[in-house]
GROMACS .gro file of C-alpha atoms in nm:
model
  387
    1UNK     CA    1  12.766  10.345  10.571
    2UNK     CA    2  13.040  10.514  10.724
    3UNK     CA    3  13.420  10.640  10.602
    4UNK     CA    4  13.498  10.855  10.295
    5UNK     CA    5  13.248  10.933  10.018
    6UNK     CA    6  12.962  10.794  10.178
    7UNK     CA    7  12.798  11.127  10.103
    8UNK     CA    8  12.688  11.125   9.674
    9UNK     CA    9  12.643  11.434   9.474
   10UNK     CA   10  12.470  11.415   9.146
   11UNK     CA   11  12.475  11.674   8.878
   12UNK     CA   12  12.457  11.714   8.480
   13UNK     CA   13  12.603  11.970   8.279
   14UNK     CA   14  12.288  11.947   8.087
   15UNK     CA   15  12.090  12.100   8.316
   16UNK     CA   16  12.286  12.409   8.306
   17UNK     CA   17  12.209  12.451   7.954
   18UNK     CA   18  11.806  12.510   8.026
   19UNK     CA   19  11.723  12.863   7.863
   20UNK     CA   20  11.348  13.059   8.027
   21UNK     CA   21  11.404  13.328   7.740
   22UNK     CA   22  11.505  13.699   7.828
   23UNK     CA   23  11.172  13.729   8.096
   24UNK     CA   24  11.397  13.870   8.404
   25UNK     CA   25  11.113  13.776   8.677
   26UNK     CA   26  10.821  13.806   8.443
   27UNK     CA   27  10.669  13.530   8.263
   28UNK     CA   28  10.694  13.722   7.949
   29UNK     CA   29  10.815  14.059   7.777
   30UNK     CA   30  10.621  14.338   7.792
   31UNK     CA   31  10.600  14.714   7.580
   32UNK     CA   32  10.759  14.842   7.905
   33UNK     CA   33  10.962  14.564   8.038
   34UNK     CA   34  11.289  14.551   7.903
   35UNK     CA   35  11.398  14.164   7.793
   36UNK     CA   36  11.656  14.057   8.067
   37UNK     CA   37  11.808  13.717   8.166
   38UNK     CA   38  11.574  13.528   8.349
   39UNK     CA   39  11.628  13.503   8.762
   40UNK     CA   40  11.644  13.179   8.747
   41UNK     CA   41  12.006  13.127   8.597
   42UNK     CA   42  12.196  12.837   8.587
   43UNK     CA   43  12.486  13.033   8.742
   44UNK     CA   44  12.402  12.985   9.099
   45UNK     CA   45  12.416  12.610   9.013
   46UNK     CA   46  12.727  12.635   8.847
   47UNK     CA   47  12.888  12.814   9.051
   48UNK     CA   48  12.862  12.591   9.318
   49UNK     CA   49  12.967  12.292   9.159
   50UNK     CA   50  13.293  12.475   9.037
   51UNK     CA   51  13.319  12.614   9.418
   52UNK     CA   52  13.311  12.231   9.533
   53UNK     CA   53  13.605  12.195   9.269
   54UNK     CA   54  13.817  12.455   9.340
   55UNK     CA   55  13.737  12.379   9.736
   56UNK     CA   56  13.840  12.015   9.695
   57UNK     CA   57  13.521  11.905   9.899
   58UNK     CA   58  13.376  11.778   9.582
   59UNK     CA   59  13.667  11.476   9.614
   60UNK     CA   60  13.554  11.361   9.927
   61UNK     CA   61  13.189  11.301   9.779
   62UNK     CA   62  13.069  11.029   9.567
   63UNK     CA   63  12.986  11.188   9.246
   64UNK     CA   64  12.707  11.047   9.046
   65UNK     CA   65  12.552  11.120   8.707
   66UNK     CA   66  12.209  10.961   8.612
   67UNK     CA   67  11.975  10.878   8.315
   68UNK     CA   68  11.715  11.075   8.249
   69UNK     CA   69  11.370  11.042   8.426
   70UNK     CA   70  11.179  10.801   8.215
   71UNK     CA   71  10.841  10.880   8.065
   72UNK     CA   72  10.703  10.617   8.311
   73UNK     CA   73  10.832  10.726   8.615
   74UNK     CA   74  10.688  11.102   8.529
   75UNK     CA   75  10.349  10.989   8.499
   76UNK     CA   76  10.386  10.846   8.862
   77UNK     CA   77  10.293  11.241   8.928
   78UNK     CA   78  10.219  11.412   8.604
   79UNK     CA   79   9.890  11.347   8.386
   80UNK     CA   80   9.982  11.244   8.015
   81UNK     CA   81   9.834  11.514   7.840
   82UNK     CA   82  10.057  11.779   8.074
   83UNK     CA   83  10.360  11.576   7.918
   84UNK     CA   84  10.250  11.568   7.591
   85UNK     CA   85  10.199  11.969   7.625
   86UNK     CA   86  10.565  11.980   7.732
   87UNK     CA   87  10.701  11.771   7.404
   88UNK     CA   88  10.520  11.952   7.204
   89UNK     CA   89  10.609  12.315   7.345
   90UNK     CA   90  10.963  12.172   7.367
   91UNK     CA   91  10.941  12.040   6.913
   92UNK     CA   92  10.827  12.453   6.884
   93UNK     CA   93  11.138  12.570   7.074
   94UNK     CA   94  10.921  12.782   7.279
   95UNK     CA   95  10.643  12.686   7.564
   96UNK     CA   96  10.512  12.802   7.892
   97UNK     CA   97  10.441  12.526   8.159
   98UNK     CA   98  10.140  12.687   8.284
   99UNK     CA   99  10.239  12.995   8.561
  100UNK     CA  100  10.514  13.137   8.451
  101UNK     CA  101  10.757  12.854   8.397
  102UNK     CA  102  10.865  12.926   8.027
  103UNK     CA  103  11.105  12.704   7.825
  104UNK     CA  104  11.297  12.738   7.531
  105UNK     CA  105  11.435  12.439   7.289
  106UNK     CA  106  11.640  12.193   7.519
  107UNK     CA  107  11.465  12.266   7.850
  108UNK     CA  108  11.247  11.976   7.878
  109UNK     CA  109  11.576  11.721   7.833
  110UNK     CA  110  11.715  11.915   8.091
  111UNK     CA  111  11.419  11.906   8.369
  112UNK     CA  112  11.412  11.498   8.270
  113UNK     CA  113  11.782  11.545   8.324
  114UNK     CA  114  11.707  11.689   8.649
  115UNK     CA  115  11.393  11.456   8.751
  116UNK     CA  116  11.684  11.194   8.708
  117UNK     CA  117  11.923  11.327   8.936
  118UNK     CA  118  11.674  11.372   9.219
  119UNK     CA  119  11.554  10.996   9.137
  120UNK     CA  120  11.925  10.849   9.122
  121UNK     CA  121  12.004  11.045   9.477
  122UNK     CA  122  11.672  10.925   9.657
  123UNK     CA  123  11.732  10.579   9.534
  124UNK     CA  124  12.105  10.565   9.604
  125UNK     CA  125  12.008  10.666   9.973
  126UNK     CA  126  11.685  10.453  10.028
  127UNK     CA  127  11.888  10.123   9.934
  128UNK     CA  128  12.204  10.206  10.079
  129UNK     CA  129  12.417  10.285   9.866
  130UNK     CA  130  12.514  10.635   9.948
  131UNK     CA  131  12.466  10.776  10.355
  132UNK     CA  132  12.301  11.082  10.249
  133UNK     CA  133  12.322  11.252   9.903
  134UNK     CA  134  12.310  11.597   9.763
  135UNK     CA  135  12.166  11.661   9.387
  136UNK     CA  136  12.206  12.017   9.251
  137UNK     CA  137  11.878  11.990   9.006
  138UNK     CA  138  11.777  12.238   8.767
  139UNK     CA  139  11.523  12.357   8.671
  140UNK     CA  140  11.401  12.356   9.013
  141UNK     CA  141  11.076  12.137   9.094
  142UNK     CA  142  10.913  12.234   9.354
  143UNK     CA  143  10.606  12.449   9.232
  144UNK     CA  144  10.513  12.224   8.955
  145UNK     CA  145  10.212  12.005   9.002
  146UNK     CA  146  10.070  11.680   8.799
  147UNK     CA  147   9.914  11.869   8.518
  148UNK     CA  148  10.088  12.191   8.471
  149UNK     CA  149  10.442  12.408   8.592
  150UNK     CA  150  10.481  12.685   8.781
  151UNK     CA  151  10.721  12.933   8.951
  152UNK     CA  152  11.031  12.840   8.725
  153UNK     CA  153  10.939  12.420   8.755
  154UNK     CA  154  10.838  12.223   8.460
  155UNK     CA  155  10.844  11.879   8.648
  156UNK     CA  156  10.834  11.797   9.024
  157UNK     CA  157  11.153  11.625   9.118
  158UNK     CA  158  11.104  11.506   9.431
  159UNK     CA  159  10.767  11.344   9.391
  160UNK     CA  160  10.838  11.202   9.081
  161UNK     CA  161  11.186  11.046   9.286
  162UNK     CA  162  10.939  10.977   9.613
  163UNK     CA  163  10.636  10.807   9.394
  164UNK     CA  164  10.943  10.568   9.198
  165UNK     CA  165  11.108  10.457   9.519
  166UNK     CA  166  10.764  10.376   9.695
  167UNK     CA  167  10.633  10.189   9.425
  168UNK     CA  168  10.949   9.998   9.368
  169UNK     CA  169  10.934   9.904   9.760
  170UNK     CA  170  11.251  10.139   9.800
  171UNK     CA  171  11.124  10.335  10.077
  172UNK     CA  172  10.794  10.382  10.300
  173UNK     CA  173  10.754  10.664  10.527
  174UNK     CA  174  10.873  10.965  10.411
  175UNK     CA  175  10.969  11.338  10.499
  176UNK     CA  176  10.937  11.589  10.290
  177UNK     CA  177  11.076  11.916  10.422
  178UNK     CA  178  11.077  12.269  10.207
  179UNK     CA  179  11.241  12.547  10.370
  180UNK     CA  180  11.273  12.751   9.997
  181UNK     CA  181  11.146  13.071  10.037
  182UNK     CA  182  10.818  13.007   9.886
  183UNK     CA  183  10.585  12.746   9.934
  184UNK     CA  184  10.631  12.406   9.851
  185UNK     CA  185  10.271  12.372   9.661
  186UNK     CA  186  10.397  12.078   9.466
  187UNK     CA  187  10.497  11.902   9.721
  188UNK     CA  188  10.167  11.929   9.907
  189UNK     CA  189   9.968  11.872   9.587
  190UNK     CA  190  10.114  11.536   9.524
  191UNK     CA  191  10.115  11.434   9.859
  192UNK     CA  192   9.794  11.590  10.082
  193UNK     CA  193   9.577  11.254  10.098
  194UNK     CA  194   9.883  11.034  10.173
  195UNK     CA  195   9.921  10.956  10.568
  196UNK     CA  196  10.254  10.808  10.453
  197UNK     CA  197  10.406  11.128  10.318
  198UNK     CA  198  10.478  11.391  10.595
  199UNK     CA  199  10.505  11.725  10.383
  200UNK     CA  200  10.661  12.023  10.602
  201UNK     CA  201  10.677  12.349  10.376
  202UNK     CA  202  10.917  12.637  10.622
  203UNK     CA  203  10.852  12.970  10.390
  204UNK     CA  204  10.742  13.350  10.334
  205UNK     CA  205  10.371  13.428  10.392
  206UNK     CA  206  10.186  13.574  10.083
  207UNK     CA  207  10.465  13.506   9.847
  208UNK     CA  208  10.482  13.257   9.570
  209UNK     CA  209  10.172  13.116   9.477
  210UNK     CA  210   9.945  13.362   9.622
  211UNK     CA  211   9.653  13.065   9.634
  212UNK     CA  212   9.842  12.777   9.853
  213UNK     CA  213  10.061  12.743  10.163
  214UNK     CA  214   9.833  12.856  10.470
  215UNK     CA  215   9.896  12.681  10.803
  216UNK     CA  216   9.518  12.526  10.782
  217UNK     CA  217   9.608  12.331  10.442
  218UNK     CA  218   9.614  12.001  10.665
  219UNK     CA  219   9.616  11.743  10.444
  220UNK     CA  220   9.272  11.541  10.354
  221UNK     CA  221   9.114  11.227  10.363
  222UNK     CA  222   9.344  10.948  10.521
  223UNK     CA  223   9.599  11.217  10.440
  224UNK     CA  224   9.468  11.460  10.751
  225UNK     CA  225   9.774  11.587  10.964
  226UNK     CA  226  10.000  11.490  10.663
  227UNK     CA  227  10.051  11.844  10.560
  228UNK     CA  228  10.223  12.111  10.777
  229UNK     CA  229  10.287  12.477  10.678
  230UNK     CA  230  10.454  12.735  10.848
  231UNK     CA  231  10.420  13.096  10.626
  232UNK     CA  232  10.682  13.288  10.849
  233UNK     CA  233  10.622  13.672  10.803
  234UNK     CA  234  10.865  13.886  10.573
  235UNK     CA  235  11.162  13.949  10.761
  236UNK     CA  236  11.289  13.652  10.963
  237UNK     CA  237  11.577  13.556  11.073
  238UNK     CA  238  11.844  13.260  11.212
  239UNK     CA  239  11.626  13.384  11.504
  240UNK     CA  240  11.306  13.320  11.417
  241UNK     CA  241  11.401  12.964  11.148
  242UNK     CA  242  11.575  12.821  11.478
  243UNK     CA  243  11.312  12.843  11.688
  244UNK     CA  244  11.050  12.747  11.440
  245UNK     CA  245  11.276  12.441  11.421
  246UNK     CA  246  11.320  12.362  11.772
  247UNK     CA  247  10.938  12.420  11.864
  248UNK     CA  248  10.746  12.273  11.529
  249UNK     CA  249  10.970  12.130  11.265
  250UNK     CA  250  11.218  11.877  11.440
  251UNK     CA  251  10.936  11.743  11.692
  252UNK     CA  252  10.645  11.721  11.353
  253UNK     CA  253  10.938  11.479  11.220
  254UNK     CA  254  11.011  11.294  11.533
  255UNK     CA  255  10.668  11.242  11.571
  256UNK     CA  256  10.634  11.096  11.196
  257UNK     CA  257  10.896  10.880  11.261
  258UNK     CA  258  11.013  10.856  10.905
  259UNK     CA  259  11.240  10.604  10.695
  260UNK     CA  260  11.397  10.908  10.460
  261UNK     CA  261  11.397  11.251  10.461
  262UNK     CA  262  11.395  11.463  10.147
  263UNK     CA  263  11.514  11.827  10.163
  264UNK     CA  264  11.366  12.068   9.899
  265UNK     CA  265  11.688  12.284   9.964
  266UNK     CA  266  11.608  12.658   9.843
  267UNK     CA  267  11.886  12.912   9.931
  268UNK     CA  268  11.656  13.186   9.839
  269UNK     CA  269  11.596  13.266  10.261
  270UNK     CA  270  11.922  13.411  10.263
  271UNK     CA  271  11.942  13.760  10.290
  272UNK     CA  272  12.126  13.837   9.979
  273UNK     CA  273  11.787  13.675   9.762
  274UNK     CA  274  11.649  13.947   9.488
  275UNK     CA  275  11.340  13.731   9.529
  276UNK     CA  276  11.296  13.669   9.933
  277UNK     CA  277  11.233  13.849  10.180
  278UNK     CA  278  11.450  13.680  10.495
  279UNK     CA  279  11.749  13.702  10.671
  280UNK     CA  280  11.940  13.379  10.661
  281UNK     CA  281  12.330  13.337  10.623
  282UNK     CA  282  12.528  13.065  10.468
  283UNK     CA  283  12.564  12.953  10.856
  284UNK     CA  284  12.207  12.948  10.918
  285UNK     CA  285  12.167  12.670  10.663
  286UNK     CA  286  12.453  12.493  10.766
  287UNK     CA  287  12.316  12.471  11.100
  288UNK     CA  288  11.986  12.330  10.939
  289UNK     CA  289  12.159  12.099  10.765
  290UNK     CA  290  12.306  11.979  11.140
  291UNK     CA  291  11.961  11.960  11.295
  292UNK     CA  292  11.821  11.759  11.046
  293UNK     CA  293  12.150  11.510  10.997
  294UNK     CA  294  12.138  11.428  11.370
  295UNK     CA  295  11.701  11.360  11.356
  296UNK     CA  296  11.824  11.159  11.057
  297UNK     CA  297  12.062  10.918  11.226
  298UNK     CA  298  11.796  10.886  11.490
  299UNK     CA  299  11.477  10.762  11.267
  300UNK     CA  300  11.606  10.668  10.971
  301UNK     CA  301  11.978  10.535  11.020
  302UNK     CA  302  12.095  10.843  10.860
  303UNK     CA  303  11.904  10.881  10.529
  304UNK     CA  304  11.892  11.253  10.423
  305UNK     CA  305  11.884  11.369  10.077
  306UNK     CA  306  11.901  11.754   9.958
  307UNK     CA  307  11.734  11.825   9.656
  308UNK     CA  308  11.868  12.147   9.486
  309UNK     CA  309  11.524  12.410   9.467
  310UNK     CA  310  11.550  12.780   9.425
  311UNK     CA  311  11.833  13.086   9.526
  312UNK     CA  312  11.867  13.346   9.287
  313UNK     CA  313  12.211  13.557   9.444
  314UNK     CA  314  12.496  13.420   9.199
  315UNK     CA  315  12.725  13.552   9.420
  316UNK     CA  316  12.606  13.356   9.763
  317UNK     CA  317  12.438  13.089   9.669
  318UNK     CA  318  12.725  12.887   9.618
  319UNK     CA  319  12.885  12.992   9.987
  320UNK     CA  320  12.528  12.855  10.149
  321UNK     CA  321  12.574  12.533   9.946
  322UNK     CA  322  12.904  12.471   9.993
  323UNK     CA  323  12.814  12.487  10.392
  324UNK     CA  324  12.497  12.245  10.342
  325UNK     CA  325  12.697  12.001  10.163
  326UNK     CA  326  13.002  12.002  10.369
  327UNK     CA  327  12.799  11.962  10.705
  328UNK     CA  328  12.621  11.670  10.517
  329UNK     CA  329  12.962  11.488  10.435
  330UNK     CA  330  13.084  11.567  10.777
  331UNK     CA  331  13.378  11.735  10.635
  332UNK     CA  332  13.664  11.973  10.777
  333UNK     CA  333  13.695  12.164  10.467
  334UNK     CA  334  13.627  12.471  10.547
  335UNK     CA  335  13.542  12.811  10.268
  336UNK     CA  336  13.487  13.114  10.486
  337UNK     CA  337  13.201  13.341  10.430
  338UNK     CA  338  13.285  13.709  10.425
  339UNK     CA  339  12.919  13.853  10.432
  340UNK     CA  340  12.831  13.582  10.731
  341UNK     CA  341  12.922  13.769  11.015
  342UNK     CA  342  12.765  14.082  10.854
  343UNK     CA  343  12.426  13.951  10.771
  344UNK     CA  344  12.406  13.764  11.123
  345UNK     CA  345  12.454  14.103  11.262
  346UNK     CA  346  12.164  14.293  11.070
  347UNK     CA  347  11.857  14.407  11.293
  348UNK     CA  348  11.600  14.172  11.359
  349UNK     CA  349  11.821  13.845  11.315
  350UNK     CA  350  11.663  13.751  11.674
  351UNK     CA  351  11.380  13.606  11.717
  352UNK     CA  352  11.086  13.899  11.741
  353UNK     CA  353  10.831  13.854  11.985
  354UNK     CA  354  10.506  13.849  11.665
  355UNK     CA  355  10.723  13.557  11.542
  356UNK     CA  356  10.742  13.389  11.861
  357UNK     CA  357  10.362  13.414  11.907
  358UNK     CA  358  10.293  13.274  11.577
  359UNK     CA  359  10.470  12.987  11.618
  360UNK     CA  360  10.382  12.899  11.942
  361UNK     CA  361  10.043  12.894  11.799
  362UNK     CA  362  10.109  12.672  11.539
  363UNK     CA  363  10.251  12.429  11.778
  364UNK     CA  364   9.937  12.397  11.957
  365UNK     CA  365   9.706  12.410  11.643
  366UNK     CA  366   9.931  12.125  11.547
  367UNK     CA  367   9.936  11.957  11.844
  368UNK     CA  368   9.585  11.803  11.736
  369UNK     CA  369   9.810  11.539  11.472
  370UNK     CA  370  10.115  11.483  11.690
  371UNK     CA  371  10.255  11.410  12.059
  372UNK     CA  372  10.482  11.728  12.050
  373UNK     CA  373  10.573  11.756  12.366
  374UNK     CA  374  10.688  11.404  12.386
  375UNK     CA  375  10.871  11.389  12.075
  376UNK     CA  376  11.044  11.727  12.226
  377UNK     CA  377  11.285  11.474  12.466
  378UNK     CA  378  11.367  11.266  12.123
  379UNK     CA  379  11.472  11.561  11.930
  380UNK     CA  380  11.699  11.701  12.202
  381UNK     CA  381  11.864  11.337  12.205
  382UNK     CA  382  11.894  11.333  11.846
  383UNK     CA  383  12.053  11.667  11.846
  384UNK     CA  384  12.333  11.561  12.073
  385UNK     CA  385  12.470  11.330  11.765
  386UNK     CA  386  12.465  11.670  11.527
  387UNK     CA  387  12.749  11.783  11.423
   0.00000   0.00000   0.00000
């Protein structure tokens, strides 16, 4: 599909209206901890969608609301009893998903709200409908696995989205890439004995969860080589994300040769995160956004779909959105930055010579799954088409 609109965006005021409870970035209130608004806001969100407004971008997308995710389609990835622990936790007006994802009454209509987004964008995509497709979901998904939340997630969006298009013959091969600031462990989870599932998780080392996300989680089973992490150290950079790119990421993908690729889109990288540790800018993601577009229209006539994760700066993570989404519809509109230029100038934005060695170390640990070096020529082709 090509022309105007051909990129959707899919959001729900209702998922703006999920409440965590006055935790700030505890899972609970303690004697000493004074009750705050939780990190995870739906500001950021909102934000964003009114910056699309006020931009005018938003009328050159296709915007799309959505039913909420079914009971069947959750249990393509969640076990019964987790969802019956969410209904009930949801009739009290109070529940924790497991690891500190608390709820409050109305949360769980909003995460099916928000399962439902990320299955109408993946769907709209995978049968043509839409080019490529953007859905700002909250509460994130990301963390949460088949039997209990975590990190802020009470259900996983994308593999409840992925699982309903497979089994409905939508889609086969897919790409799952996670370049939120902490690890995609839901992702992984649902996905690590699946050779048809390539699950690429770009994120900060010894972050969020402490017990997943090390480079030798492989995958299992049929699944092995399915599963790639890459926990950069505390402080990257555009330096040090491009290169992991260039050397790892684009030629794992090339190598899969996927029919869809499925962003879980975190802003929290960016260097204005209360929660990360990284450096990134709103042109960094932008330029992301590019690399992947152009790999897209080379394997998978184009098929890209962002799914909305984590970024906790109200303030800037509607500028790296905004960027994202317009570099996904191809569009002139353009909203400066003021911090850009400041934050790509901060020390250590280039790519350190520990960071270099640790990812040329991955790429021939992972060279064991994958033809690297010749998928290398196929990414620089695809690259050409990026805009």
């Amino acid at each position: 599909m090509t022309g105007s609109k051909a990129t959707g965006f899919y959001w729900h005021e209702r998922c703006f209206w999920h409440d965590p409870g006055a935790i700030g970035v505890f899972s609970a209130p303690g004697a000493y901890l004074q009750p705050q608004p939780a990190s995870e806001s739906p500001e950021s969100k909102r934000r964003l969608k009114n910056l699309l407004e006020v931009s005018g971008l938003i009328d050159e997308l296709t915007v799309g609301k959505s039913p909420p995710a079914t009971r069947e389609d959750l249990e393509r990835f969640h076990t019964p009893r987790y969802l019956d622990e969410l209904e009930a936790g949801s009739r009290r007006g109070l529940g924790d998903g497991g690891d500190c994802a608390p709820y409050t009454a109305g949360s769980l209509a909003a995460a099916k709200q928000s399962a439902g987004l990320a299955i109408a964008a993946i769907e709209d995509v995978a049968r043509g409908r839409r080019s490529n497709a953007y859905a700002l979901c909250r509460p994130p998904g990301h963390h949460a696995e088949a039997d209990r939340g975590r990190g802020f997630c009470l259900l996983g969006n994308i593999p409840v989205a992925v699982r309903r298009a497979r089994a409905l013959g939508q889609v086969g091969r897919v790409a799952i890439l996670d370049w939120d600031v902490h690890h995609g462990n839901g992702s992984q989870a649902a996905f690590y004995d699946d050779p048809d599932v390539l699950t690429i998780s770009l994120h900060q080392a010894g972050s969020y969860p402490l017990d997943t996300g090390e480079f030798d989680e492989q995958g299992k089973g049929a699944g092995s080589g399915s599963n790639l992490n890459l926990p950069l150290p505390p402080g990257c950079g555009v330096g040090a994300y491009r290169y992991a790119m260039q050397r790892l990421v684009l030629p794992a993908l090339a190598a899969f040769r996927p029919e869809l690729i499925v962003v879980a889109c975190g802003f929290d990288a960016c260097g204005k995160d209360p929660l990360g540790k990284m450096l990134l800018n709103s042109s960094a993601f932008a330029a992301l956004t590019a690399q992947l577009k152009g790999l897209a229209q080379r394997f998978c006539e184009g098929r890209l779909v962002m799914i909305h994760e984590g970024g906790y700066s109200e303030g800037y993570v509607p500028l790296c959105g905004h960027a994202v989404i317009a570099r996904l519809a191809g569009s002139a509109i353009d909203v400066a930055d003021p911090q850009d230029a400041e934050i790509a100038a901060w020390g250590y934005q280039a790519l350190q010579p520990h960071q270099r060695e640790l990812i040329d170390g991955w790429r021939r640990g992972w060279a064991a799954h994958a033809d690297l070096d010749a998928a290398d020529g196929v990414v620089a082709d695809a690259l050409k088409t990026s805009d």
